[in-house]
Amino acid sequence: MAHTTIETLKTMLAHLDDAKKYQSLRDVLQSLPAPDLAPVFEDLSPEKRPVLFRLCPKDQAAALFAELTPETQQSLIEELSDKELGAVVAALCADDAADLVEEMPASVVRRILAQADAGTRRTINELLKYPQDSAGGVMTPEFMELRPGWTVRRAMAELRAHGFDKETINTCYVTGPDRTLLGEVTLRALVLEKDPGRPVQALMQEAPVRAATAADREEVSRLFEKYGLLAIPVVDAEDRLVGIVTVDDAMTILQDETAEDLAKMNAMAPSDKPYFRMSLWELYRSRAPWLLFLMLSATFSSLVIRGYEDALAAVTALTAYIPMLTDTGGNAGSQSTSTIIRGLAVGDITPRDWLRVLWRELRVALLCGGTLAVCNFGKMLLLDRMAAPVALVVSLTLVCTVLLSQLIGGALPVAARRLGVDPAVMASPVITTIVDTTTLLIYFNFARLVLHLA
Amino acid sequence: MAHTTIETLKTMLAHLDDAKKYQSLRDVLQSLPAPDLAPVFEDLSPEKRPVLFRLCPKDQAAALFAELTPETQQSLIEELSDKELGAVVAALCADDAADLVEEMPASVVRRILAQADAGTRRTINELLKYPQDSAGGVMTPEFMELRPGWTVRRAMAELRAHGFDKETINTCYVTGPDRTLLGEVTLRALVLEKDPGRPVQALMQEAPVRAATAADREEVSRLFEKYGLLAIPVVDAEDRLVGIVTVDDAMTILQDETAEDLAKMNAMAPSDKPYFRMSLWELYRSRAPWLLFLMLSATFSSLVIRGYEDALAAVTALTAYIPMLTDTGGNAGSQSTSTIIRGLAVGDITPRDWLRVLWRELRVALLCGGTLAVCNFGKMLLLDRMAAPVALVVSLTLVCTVLLSQLIGGALPVAARRLGVDPAVMASPVITTIVDTTTLLIYFNFARLVLHLA
């Protein structure tokens, strides 16, 4: 349904200058949610964008604006009059306005703040004090506050008077003197209450889940899933309510964090742009440095092989199993490392568990390594027709490689977290490079030992 | 705060038989949210669990029950009387009850259905008709339905009368004859409306986002993030409203799907259990088969090396660069493949885009491969003191490997999606194995060509 509307819109936009059927265009615009409209808008030529933007109703214009990339936002702002810009800033949610100010260059920021009214300006400046990746940096101050002594009737009247510009009123917050957070009341509880004279206090729940302004935004977002919440109150050091984080923002944060982890785990610099919105140059810059770094790190494995050239020359068959051994090490390592990285991200594993993690990984690795060694030994004897001592060397190496890879794969993410480094960096590519060298060292030393090479 | 309470609870439970301070235990229990209580409960010995369970207030008992693993649910059900079981089933949400029936063995299911009242039984059977991974399989039929002609006053009265057992009333659904979905009305709009005589129709929005019962549950869950929704209506083929999916379930689904993708991308069988809840045997079973499969697939790379043993014997230095080349191929491939898998999962990329994907990957790969080749050529000449022809062979192979890896890495996930296979399987480990063999073939053929080997 939305798809057809988008196609219609695109056709209309292609003929914008010819037909100028503005009214029908306006109708199509209104029926499209901002997230569907944004990509069409981004693809427009810069001179058509202000025309389309002015055709949107005020609220939709603000929603559309919040969905745009910073580049498009900036080019659009440069086309808008001061008055139009003021209207956009007034219609934006406080947290979106603060994000905008954070992204724009100084000259644009000056124009934005000049057009904002005093209250908005104060709110924006307040929000900008918090780091972008903290609960304070993603919260909105537009929440509904109730007093514990109010009756349900009074609370509903206050909602009607002040609820319209709040980010959500589905959960309302009960505060004491100095805005100390006492608890939460859901709109549901207020509406379903049959006695309008009952005090808000009686419907209040204690809000066991609350976040400090400095709390990590990813950790706060995970609480939504765990407790099934729609909003989480954010309090300062004195337990005063300063804002709320809503579930829609939490979902976006989790999606961004997952994408970031996935990029790092696959040796790429993270980007918050969708694939087709990244330029070739951006894709190149996210990939090439890591490939280069890992390629140069492989120098160590080259050095090991060159150090054992005599052994390889004596038993040429050994070379044939190098890729299998290093790949198995890499695969085993990435199994552990991805399990631990995910466990740390979701909160199933804490850095204090490191000893338990290593103990489990050790036992699993012995089981896996043993299985592989037995199968490989049989396969090398029966299928590859190799001599038993060579098969023994490869199989023994397999056990040690899997053991070492899963231990390193289990330890490095936990160590990274303890050192304050993102565990996601300690994933497959880095592990593979580390494991390669050690696997080769083990391999050649077993070969020397078992095959009695010099 | 919750942490201290959990510790207190654990201490009390350890001395449960001695002190029997049931009242204070009850107080501690009531202050803990079910998601915090569940892990403590799971760790209890089976004979203590029913004691604790009976101490929980009814609603908390149901919430706790829904958080438990199927194993614990089953062992607990076996301890409960028929009457107690009936109370739990009655207090469970309809979708949780259906999930329970789906997980339990036949004998337990018979007991559950025997204790459920006729309405619950019908609802459960209705929900069980839909596949578990469809919108129908995750929806709840407990939504609030309004008529377009009702006044706001009437709607609020209906909410007060029937709203208490609905999964959410923050969004209400306006239906016509035969339950055809006409649109949505938020509770917020109803509460903020100043004219109680206004018809519901006037506050209604058209609900542009709706899901078919057969829609994939992951795709439906992604819509929440995109459009910032709290609930999505699920309709049958005749556009009749049959249920809703709520944002808390969507978050859980997305978390599960991400964990599943991550496991597959790292050559593991997915599990929905947290790391420390998996037994050693379960960890082993999730890892060993893939390691074994990939190890055996590496036979191809062994065969290639054995086929070119003469070339390797003639220029022994060639062996030293094998791990670097295969690792670079693996890394380059996993960059592309993880980017495309993520893009497909999030919806940034559709299978129809395959030609655009390949064209982008081709150009990025040439840029990356070129950079690596130039750096490697310099490094081999200056640092490794290799002859120029050998450096040329390795560098040419690098360009081809990166190109091939990123093309294969870009193509395979899209191809998998088109064939109905989960793209996440076509990730780093599988790509590495495929790329190894081709890299070695390219390498040795360049060596023959440039170094004039037989």
PDB file of C-alpha atoms in Angstrom, chain A residues 1-3 31 33 35-36 67 156 159-160 163-170 187-188 191-194 207-208 210 221-222 224-230 247-248 250-252 254-255 258-259 262 265-268 274-280 283-284 286-288 290-292 294-296 298-299 301-302 305-306 309 312-313 316-317 319-324 326-328 331-332 334-336 338-340 342 346 348-349 352-353 356-357 360-361 363-364 367-368 371-372 375-376 379 384 386 398 402 406 428-429 432-433 436 440, chain B residues 1-3 31 33 35-36 67 156 159-160 163-170 187-188 191-194 207-208 210 221-222 224-228 230 247-248 250-252 254-255 258-259 262 265-268 274-280 283-284 286-288 290-292 294-296 298-299 301-302 305-306 309 312-313 316-317 319-324 326-328 331-332 334-336 338-340 342 346 348-349 352-353 356-357 360-361 363-364 367-368 371-372 375-376 379 384 386 398 402 406 428-429 432-433 436 440:
ATOM      1  CA  MET A   1       0.000   0.000   0.000  1.00  0.00           C
ATOM      2  CA  ALA A   2       2.691   2.446   1.081  1.00  0.00           C
ATOM      3  CA  HIS A   3       4.767   1.184  -1.832  1.00  0.00           C
ATOM      4  CA  SER A  31      -0.931   9.908   3.501  1.00  0.00           C
ATOM      5  CA  PRO A  33       4.471   8.373   7.097  1.00  0.00           C
ATOM      6  CA  PRO A  35       9.966   7.311   7.452  1.00  0.00           C
ATOM      7  CA  ASP A  36       8.635   6.433   3.987  1.00  0.00           C
ATOM      8  CA  GLU A  67      14.339  11.554   9.637  1.00  0.00           C
ATOM      9  CA  MET A 156      -6.798  13.860  34.186  1.00  0.00           C
ATOM     10  CA  LEU A 159      -3.179  15.842  31.431  1.00  0.00           C
ATOM     11  CA  ARG A 160      -5.782  17.545  29.266  1.00  0.00           C
ATOM     12  CA  GLY A 163      -0.331  16.577  27.943  1.00  0.00           C
ATOM     13  CA  PHE A 164      -0.436  17.604  24.284  1.00  0.00           C
ATOM     14  CA  ASP A 165       3.239  18.541  23.886  1.00  0.00           C
ATOM     15  CA  LYS A 166       4.700  15.664  25.903  1.00  0.00           C
ATOM     16  CA  GLU A 167       6.678  12.915  24.166  1.00  0.00           C
ATOM     17  CA  THR A 168       4.435  10.335  25.840  1.00  0.00           C
ATOM     18  CA  ILE A 169       1.688  10.387  28.438  1.00  0.00           C
ATOM     19  CA  ASN A 170       1.190   6.610  28.510  1.00  0.00           C
ATOM     20  CA  LEU A 187      -2.398   6.399  31.816  1.00  0.00           C
ATOM     21  CA  ARG A 188      -4.139   3.024  31.710  1.00  0.00           C
ATOM     22  CA  VAL A 191      -8.338   5.783  32.885  1.00  0.00           C
ATOM     23  CA  LEU A 192      -9.468   2.443  34.331  1.00  0.00           C
ATOM     24  CA  GLU A 193      -9.771   3.841  37.875  1.00  0.00           C
ATOM     25  CA  LYS A 194     -13.448   3.951  38.803  1.00  0.00           C
ATOM     26  CA  ALA A 207       9.486   2.632  39.330  1.00  0.00           C
ATOM     27  CA  PRO A 208      12.131   0.065  40.234  1.00  0.00           C
ATOM     28  CA  ARG A 210      15.412   4.068  36.593  1.00  0.00           C
ATOM     29  CA  SER A 221      18.029   0.446  26.111  1.00  0.00           C
ATOM     30  CA  ARG A 222      18.505  -3.211  27.061  1.00  0.00           C
ATOM     31  CA  PHE A 224      13.299  -2.011  27.894  1.00  0.00           C
ATOM     32  CA  GLU A 225      13.497  -5.522  26.495  1.00  0.00           C
ATOM     33  CA  LYS A 226      14.214  -7.149  29.856  1.00  0.00           C
ATOM     34  CA  TYR A 227      11.349  -5.502  31.742  1.00  0.00           C
ATOM     35  CA  GLY A 228       8.960  -4.876  28.825  1.00  0.00           C
ATOM     36  CA  LEU A 229       8.827  -1.110  29.405  1.00  0.00           C
ATOM     37  CA  LEU A 230       7.590   1.814  27.299  1.00  0.00           C
ATOM     38  CA  VAL A 247      10.990   2.737  23.781  1.00  0.00           C
ATOM     39  CA  ASP A 248      11.129   4.004  20.187  1.00  0.00           C
ATOM     40  CA  ALA A 250      15.687   2.572  22.678  1.00  0.00           C
ATOM     41  CA  MET A 251      14.910   0.415  19.621  1.00  0.00           C
ATOM     42  CA  THR A 252      16.826   2.772  17.349  1.00  0.00           C
ATOM     43  CA  LEU A 254      19.833  -1.034  19.950  1.00  0.00           C
ATOM     44  CA  GLN A 255      19.667  -1.286  16.168  1.00  0.00           C
ATOM     45  CA  THR A 258      24.062  -3.991  16.842  1.00  0.00           C
ATOM     46  CA  ALA A 259      25.095  -2.623  13.451  1.00  0.00           C
ATOM     47  CA  LEU A 262      28.621  -6.289  13.583  1.00  0.00           C
ATOM     48  CA  MET A 265      33.292  -7.877  14.396  1.00  0.00           C
ATOM     49  CA  ASN A 266      33.881  -8.071  10.654  1.00  0.00           C
ATOM     50  CA  ALA A 267      36.838  -5.702  10.520  1.00  0.00           C
ATOM     51  CA  MET A 268      35.022  -2.576   9.363  1.00  0.00           C
ATOM     52  CA  PRO A 274      22.288   2.336   5.136  1.00  0.00           C
ATOM     53  CA  TYR A 275      24.343   0.442   2.515  1.00  0.00           C
ATOM     54  CA  PHE A 276      23.100   2.303  -0.540  1.00  0.00           C
ATOM     55  CA  ARG A 277      23.442   5.720   1.147  1.00  0.00           C
ATOM     56  CA  MET A 278      27.186   5.236   1.679  1.00  0.00           C
ATOM     57  CA  SER A 279      29.390   6.602  -1.089  1.00  0.00           C
ATOM     58  CA  LEU A 280      32.028   4.339  -2.659  1.00  0.00           C
ATOM     59  CA  LEU A 283      32.717   2.109   1.898  1.00  0.00           C
ATOM     60  CA  TYR A 284      36.384   2.057   0.925  1.00  0.00           C
ATOM     61  CA  SER A 286      35.478   1.710   6.291  1.00  0.00           C
ATOM     62  CA  ARG A 287      37.112  -1.410   4.848  1.00  0.00           C
ATOM     63  CA  ALA A 288      40.630  -0.754   3.540  1.00  0.00           C
ATOM     64  CA  TRP A 290      41.379  -2.859   8.626  1.00  0.00           C
ATOM     65  CA  LEU A 291      42.281  -5.105   5.685  1.00  0.00           C
ATOM     66  CA  LEU A 292      45.666  -3.404   5.522  1.00  0.00           C
ATOM     67  CA  LEU A 294      45.350  -7.415   9.252  1.00  0.00           C
ATOM     68  CA  MET A 295      47.435  -8.065   6.134  1.00  0.00           C
ATOM     69  CA  LEU A 296      50.479  -6.539   7.773  1.00  0.00           C
ATOM     70  CA  ALA A 298      50.016 -11.680   8.896  1.00  0.00           C
ATOM     71  CA  THR A 299      53.742 -10.960   8.618  1.00  0.00           C
ATOM     72  CA  SER A 301      52.717 -16.147  10.218  1.00  0.00           C
ATOM     73  CA  SER A 302      54.981 -15.633   7.194  1.00  0.00           C
ATOM     74  CA  ILE A 305      56.733 -20.472   7.917  1.00  0.00           C
ATOM     75  CA  ARG A 306      60.035 -19.091   6.691  1.00  0.00           C
ATOM     76  CA  GLU A 309      61.216 -23.942   5.568  1.00  0.00           C
ATOM     77  CA  LEU A 312      58.355 -28.167   5.061  1.00  0.00           C
ATOM     78  CA  ALA A 313      60.892 -29.112   2.397  1.00  0.00           C
ATOM     79  CA  THR A 316      56.089 -31.424   1.600  1.00  0.00           C
ATOM     80  CA  ALA A 317      52.682 -32.877   2.534  1.00  0.00           C
ATOM     81  CA  THR A 319      52.008 -27.565   3.545  1.00  0.00           C
ATOM     82  CA  ALA A 320      48.722 -28.977   2.286  1.00  0.00           C
ATOM     83  CA  TYR A 321      47.164 -28.846   5.758  1.00  0.00           C
ATOM     84  CA  ILE A 322      48.155 -25.289   6.638  1.00  0.00           C
ATOM     85  CA  PRO A 323      44.922 -23.628   5.393  1.00  0.00           C
ATOM     86  CA  MET A 324      42.760 -26.292   7.061  1.00  0.00           C
ATOM     87  CA  THR A 326      44.496 -22.013  10.376  1.00  0.00           C
ATOM     88  CA  ASP A 327      40.857 -21.920   9.200  1.00  0.00           C
ATOM     89  CA  THR A 328      39.779 -24.326  11.932  1.00  0.00           C
ATOM     90  CA  ASN A 331      36.431 -20.762  13.100  1.00  0.00           C
ATOM     91  CA  ALA A 332      36.790 -22.165  16.616  1.00  0.00           C
ATOM     92  CA  SER A 334      35.176 -16.868  16.268  1.00  0.00           C
ATOM     93  CA  GLN A 335      32.623 -19.241  17.819  1.00  0.00           C
ATOM     94  CA  SER A 336      33.882 -18.391  21.308  1.00  0.00           C
ATOM     95  CA  SER A 338      31.161 -14.018  19.151  1.00  0.00           C
ATOM     96  CA  THR A 339      29.381 -15.885  21.952  1.00  0.00           C
ATOM     97  CA  ILE A 340      31.221 -13.903  24.608  1.00  0.00           C
ATOM     98  CA  ARG A 342      27.148 -11.067  22.512  1.00  0.00           C
ATOM     99  CA  VAL A 346      23.251  -8.381  26.327  1.00  0.00           C
ATOM    100  CA  ASP A 348      24.336 -12.445  30.236  1.00  0.00           C
ATOM    101  CA  ILE A 349      28.057 -12.298  31.002  1.00  0.00           C
ATOM    102  CA  ARG A 352      33.682 -10.659  36.715  1.00  0.00           C
ATOM    103  CA  ASP A 353      32.715 -14.030  35.185  1.00  0.00           C
ATOM    104  CA  ARG A 356      33.890 -19.257  34.744  1.00  0.00           C
ATOM    105  CA  VAL A 357      34.037 -18.360  31.032  1.00  0.00           C
ATOM    106  CA  ARG A 360      33.648 -23.587  30.258  1.00  0.00           C
ATOM    107  CA  GLU A 361      35.532 -22.722  27.078  1.00  0.00           C
ATOM    108  CA  ARG A 363      36.044 -28.038  28.490  1.00  0.00           C
ATOM    109  CA  VAL A 364      34.009 -27.329  25.332  1.00  0.00           C
ATOM    110  CA  LEU A 367      35.422 -31.897  23.395  1.00  0.00           C
ATOM    111  CA  CYS A 368      35.352 -30.102  20.029  1.00  0.00           C
ATOM    112  CA  THR A 371      36.109 -34.795  17.913  1.00  0.00           C
ATOM    113  CA  LEU A 372      37.883 -32.991  15.087  1.00  0.00           C
ATOM    114  CA  CYS A 375      37.687 -37.514  12.469  1.00  0.00           C
ATOM    115  CA  ASN A 376      40.712 -35.926  10.845  1.00  0.00           C
ATOM    116  CA  LYS A 379      40.131 -39.126   7.094  1.00  0.00           C
ATOM    117  CA  ASP A 384      44.223 -38.872   1.891  1.00  0.00           C
ATOM    118  CA  MET A 386      48.804 -40.240   4.436  1.00  0.00           C
ATOM    119  CA  LEU A 398      43.989 -29.632  15.759  1.00  0.00           C
ATOM    120  CA  VAL A 402      40.898 -25.487  18.955  1.00  0.00           C
ATOM    121  CA  GLN A 406      38.537 -20.961  22.094  1.00  0.00           C
ATOM    122  CA  SER A 428      37.038 -13.227  14.216  1.00  0.00           C
ATOM    123  CA  PRO A 429      39.544 -11.257  12.080  1.00  0.00           C
ATOM    124  CA  THR A 432      42.317 -15.395  13.291  1.00  0.00           C
ATOM    125  CA  THR A 433      45.483 -13.389  12.886  1.00  0.00           C
ATOM    126  CA  ASP A 436      47.384 -18.321  12.787  1.00  0.00           C
ATOM    127  CA  LEU A 440      51.766 -22.730  12.841  1.00  0.00           C
TER     128      LEU A 440
ATOM    129  CA  MET B   1      18.997  -1.434  44.100  1.00  0.00           C
ATOM    130  CA  ALA B   2      17.451  -4.550  42.540  1.00  0.00           C
ATOM    131  CA  HIS B   3      20.833  -6.199  43.026  1.00  0.00           C
ATOM    132  CA  SER B  31       9.391  -5.719  45.357  1.00  0.00           C
ATOM    133  CA  PRO B  33      10.182  -7.530  38.984  1.00  0.00           C
ATOM    134  CA  PRO B  35      12.634 -10.731  35.063  1.00  0.00           C
ATOM    135  CA  ASP B  36      14.903 -10.328  38.127  1.00  0.00           C
ATOM    136  CA  GLU B  67       9.794 -15.797  32.230  1.00  0.00           C
ATOM    137  CA  MET B 156     -14.013   5.874  27.582  1.00  0.00           C
ATOM    138  CA  LEU B 159     -12.519   1.162  28.077  1.00  0.00           C
ATOM    139  CA  ARG B 160     -13.353   1.304  31.772  1.00  0.00           C
ATOM    140  CA  GLY B 163      -9.984  -2.475  29.170  1.00  0.00           C
ATOM    141  CA  PHE B 164      -8.578  -4.203  32.249  1.00  0.00           C
ATOM    142  CA  ASP B 165      -7.712  -7.549  30.640  1.00  0.00           C
ATOM    143  CA  LYS B 166      -6.331  -6.177  27.374  1.00  0.00           C
ATOM    144  CA  GLU B 167      -2.627  -6.467  26.584  1.00  0.00           C
ATOM    145  CA  THR B 168      -2.538  -2.727  25.872  1.00  0.00           C
ATOM    146  CA  ILE B 169      -5.088   0.056  25.612  1.00  0.00           C
ATOM    147  CA  ASN B 170      -2.576   2.752  24.666  1.00  0.00           C
ATOM    148  CA  LEU B 187      -5.668   6.535  24.303  1.00  0.00           C
ATOM    149  CA  ARG B 188      -3.776   9.807  24.346  1.00  0.00           C
ATOM    150  CA  VAL B 191      -7.944  11.527  26.897  1.00  0.00           C
ATOM    151  CA  LEU B 192      -6.793  14.854  25.435  1.00  0.00           C
ATOM    152  CA  GLU B 193     -10.029  15.350  23.475  1.00  0.00           C
ATOM    153  CA  LYS B 194     -11.957  18.251  24.994  1.00  0.00           C
ATOM    154  CA  ALA B 207      -3.325   2.662  10.481  1.00  0.00           C
ATOM    155  CA  PRO B 208      -1.095   2.638   7.406  1.00  0.00           C
ATOM    156  CA  ARG B 210      -0.660  -3.356   9.423  1.00  0.00           C
ATOM    157  CA  SER B 221       9.155  -6.362  14.372  1.00  0.00           C
ATOM    158  CA  ARG B 222      11.370  -4.154  12.208  1.00  0.00           C
ATOM    159  CA  PHE B 224       8.209  -0.866  15.101  1.00  0.00           C
ATOM    160  CA  GLU B 225      11.653   0.702  14.888  1.00  0.00           C
ATOM    161  CA  LYS B 226      11.059   2.262  11.485  1.00  0.00           C
ATOM    162  CA  TYR B 227       7.752   3.938  12.343  1.00  0.00           C
ATOM    163  CA  GLY B 228       8.219   4.338  16.113  1.00  0.00           C
ATOM    164  CA  LEU B 230       3.823   0.705  20.208  1.00  0.00           C
ATOM    165  CA  VAL B 247       6.450  -3.446  21.028  1.00  0.00           C
ATOM    166  CA  ASP B 248       7.762  -5.484  23.991  1.00  0.00           C
ATOM    167  CA  ALA B 250       8.861  -7.085  18.979  1.00  0.00           C
ATOM    168  CA  MET B 251      11.973  -6.184  21.001  1.00  0.00           C
ATOM    169  CA  THR B 252      12.313  -9.752  22.258  1.00  0.00           C
ATOM    170  CA  LEU B 254      14.528  -8.733  17.328  1.00  0.00           C
ATOM    171  CA  GLN B 255      16.931  -9.690  20.116  1.00  0.00           C
ATOM    172  CA  THR B 258      19.966 -10.973  16.105  1.00  0.00           C
ATOM    173  CA  ALA B 259      21.388 -13.660  18.395  1.00  0.00           C
ATOM    174  CA  LEU B 262      25.133 -13.900  14.990  1.00  0.00           C
ATOM    175  CA  MET B 265      27.373 -16.019  11.035  1.00  0.00           C
ATOM    176  CA  ASN B 266      29.973 -17.549  13.340  1.00  0.00           C
ATOM    177  CA  ALA B 267      29.346 -21.182  12.418  1.00  0.00           C
ATOM    178  CA  MET B 268      27.187 -22.159  15.390  1.00  0.00           C
ATOM    179  CA  PRO B 274      21.874 -17.369  27.744  1.00  0.00           C
ATOM    180  CA  TYR B 275      25.528 -18.535  27.789  1.00  0.00           C
ATOM    181  CA  PHE B 276      25.614 -19.783  31.379  1.00  0.00           C
ATOM    182  CA  ARG B 277      22.238 -21.570  31.043  1.00  0.00           C
ATOM    183  CA  MET B 278      23.545 -23.804  28.252  1.00  0.00           C
ATOM    184  CA  SER B 279      24.986 -27.112  29.361  1.00  0.00           C
ATOM    185  CA  LEU B 280      28.457 -28.153  28.179  1.00  0.00           C
ATOM    186  CA  LEU B 283      27.541 -25.800  23.729  1.00  0.00           C
ATOM    187  CA  TYR B 284      29.403 -28.739  22.189  1.00  0.00           C
ATOM    188  CA  SER B 286      26.086 -26.120  18.744  1.00  0.00           C
ATOM    189  CA  ARG B 287      29.771 -25.850  17.785  1.00  0.00           C
ATOM    190  CA  ALA B 288      31.274 -29.228  16.812  1.00  0.00           C
ATOM    191  CA  TRP B 290      29.963 -26.820  11.977  1.00  0.00           C
ATOM    192  CA  LEU B 291      33.660 -27.054  12.824  1.00  0.00           C
ATOM    193  CA  LEU B 292      33.678 -30.571  11.447  1.00  0.00           C
ATOM    194  CA  LEU B 294      34.192 -26.679   7.628  1.00  0.00           C
ATOM    195  CA  MET B 295      37.260 -28.807   8.407  1.00  0.00           C
ATOM    196  CA  LEU B 296      36.205 -31.408   5.866  1.00  0.00           C
ATOM    197  CA  ALA B 298      39.052 -27.558   3.657  1.00  0.00           C
ATOM    198  CA  THR B 299      39.955 -30.774   1.826  1.00  0.00           C
ATOM    199  CA  SER B 301      42.380 -26.347  -0.402  1.00  0.00           C
ATOM    200  CA  SER B 302      44.602 -29.291   0.580  1.00  0.00           C
ATOM    201  CA  ILE B 305      48.234 -27.352  -2.603  1.00  0.00           C
ATOM    202  CA  ARG B 306      49.108 -30.965  -3.248  1.00  0.00           C
ATOM    203  CA  GLU B 309      53.681 -29.240  -4.773  1.00  0.00           C
ATOM    204  CA  LEU B 312      56.057 -24.786  -4.044  1.00  0.00           C
ATOM    205  CA  ALA B 313      59.207 -26.912  -3.969  1.00  0.00           C
ATOM    206  CA  THR B 316      59.758 -22.284  -1.237  1.00  0.00           C
ATOM    207  CA  ALA B 317      59.105 -18.624  -0.328  1.00  0.00           C
ATOM    208  CA  THR B 319      54.438 -21.042   1.104  1.00  0.00           C
ATOM    209  CA  ALA B 320      55.126 -18.224   3.538  1.00  0.00           C
ATOM    210  CA  TYR B 321      52.394 -16.030   2.023  1.00  0.00           C
ATOM    211  CA  ILE B 322      49.641 -18.640   1.950  1.00  0.00           C
ATOM    212  CA  PRO B 323      48.123 -17.730   5.367  1.00  0.00           C
ATOM    213  CA  MET B 324      48.272 -14.005   4.590  1.00  0.00           C
ATOM    214  CA  THR B 326      43.786 -16.788   2.542  1.00  0.00           C
ATOM    215  CA  ASP B 327      43.204 -14.596   5.632  1.00  0.00           C
ATOM    216  CA  THR B 328      42.920 -11.463   3.523  1.00  0.00           C
ATOM    217  CA  ASN B 331      38.505 -10.846   5.871  1.00  0.00           C
ATOM    218  CA  ALA B 332      37.518  -9.099   2.639  1.00  0.00           C
ATOM    219  CA  SER B 334      33.379 -11.287   5.595  1.00  0.00           C
ATOM    220  CA  GLN B 335      33.276  -7.491   5.251  1.00  0.00           C
ATOM    221  CA  SER B 336      30.985  -7.770   2.234  1.00  0.00           C
ATOM    222  CA  SER B 338      28.219  -9.205   6.866  1.00  0.00           C
ATOM    223  CA  THR B 339      27.285  -5.857   5.304  1.00  0.00           C
ATOM    224  CA  ILE B 340      24.855  -7.518   2.903  1.00  0.00           C
ATOM    225  CA  ARG B 342      22.698  -7.014   7.819  1.00  0.00           C
ATOM    226  CA  VAL B 346      17.135  -4.618   8.268  1.00  0.00           C
ATOM    227  CA  ASP B 348      18.043  -1.631   3.452  1.00  0.00           C
ATOM    228  CA  ILE B 349      18.751  -4.152   0.702  1.00  0.00           C
ATOM    229  CA  ARG B 352      16.037  -7.333  -6.349  1.00  0.00           C
ATOM    230  CA  ASP B 353      19.052  -5.080  -5.738  1.00  0.00           C
ATOM    231  CA  ARG B 356      23.478  -2.863  -7.823  1.00  0.00           C
ATOM    232  CA  VAL B 357      25.123  -4.743  -4.927  1.00  0.00           C
ATOM    233  CA  ARG B 360      29.225  -1.498  -5.819  1.00  0.00           C
ATOM    234  CA  GLU B 361      31.162  -4.436  -4.373  1.00  0.00           C
ATOM    235  CA  ARG B 363      34.316  -1.101  -7.450  1.00  0.00           C
ATOM    236  CA  VAL B 364      35.024  -1.085  -3.696  1.00  0.00           C
ATOM    237  CA  LEU B 367      39.956   0.056  -4.626  1.00  0.00           C
ATOM    238  CA  CYS B 368      40.687  -2.104  -1.553  1.00  0.00           C
ATOM    239  CA  THR B 371      45.616  -0.468  -2.014  1.00  0.00           C
ATOM    240  CA  LEU B 372      46.626  -3.770  -0.466  1.00  0.00           C
ATOM    241  CA  CYS B 375      51.390  -1.742   0.092  1.00  0.00           C
ATOM    242  CA  ASN B 376      52.257  -5.411  -0.061  1.00  0.00           C
ATOM    243  CA  LYS B 379      56.639  -4.267   1.951  1.00  0.00           C
ATOM    244  CA  ASP B 384      60.986  -9.074   3.312  1.00  0.00           C
ATOM    245  CA  MET B 386      61.969 -10.725  -1.776  1.00  0.00           C
ATOM    246  CA  LEU B 398      45.850 -10.014  -3.551  1.00  0.00           C
ATOM    247  CA  VAL B 402      39.881  -9.246  -2.633  1.00  0.00           C
ATOM    248  CA  GLN B 406      33.935  -9.303  -1.998  1.00  0.00           C
ATOM    249  CA  SER B 428      32.605 -15.501   7.154  1.00  0.00           C
ATOM    250  CA  PRO B 429      33.326 -19.223   7.827  1.00  0.00           C
ATOM    251  CA  THR B 432      36.508 -18.300   3.929  1.00  0.00           C
ATOM    252  CA  THR B 433      36.377 -21.938   2.944  1.00  0.00           C
ATOM    253  CA  ASP B 436      40.640 -20.317   0.245  1.00  0.00           C
ATOM    254  CA  LEU B 440      45.245 -20.777  -3.889  1.00  0.00           C
TER     255      LEU B 440
END
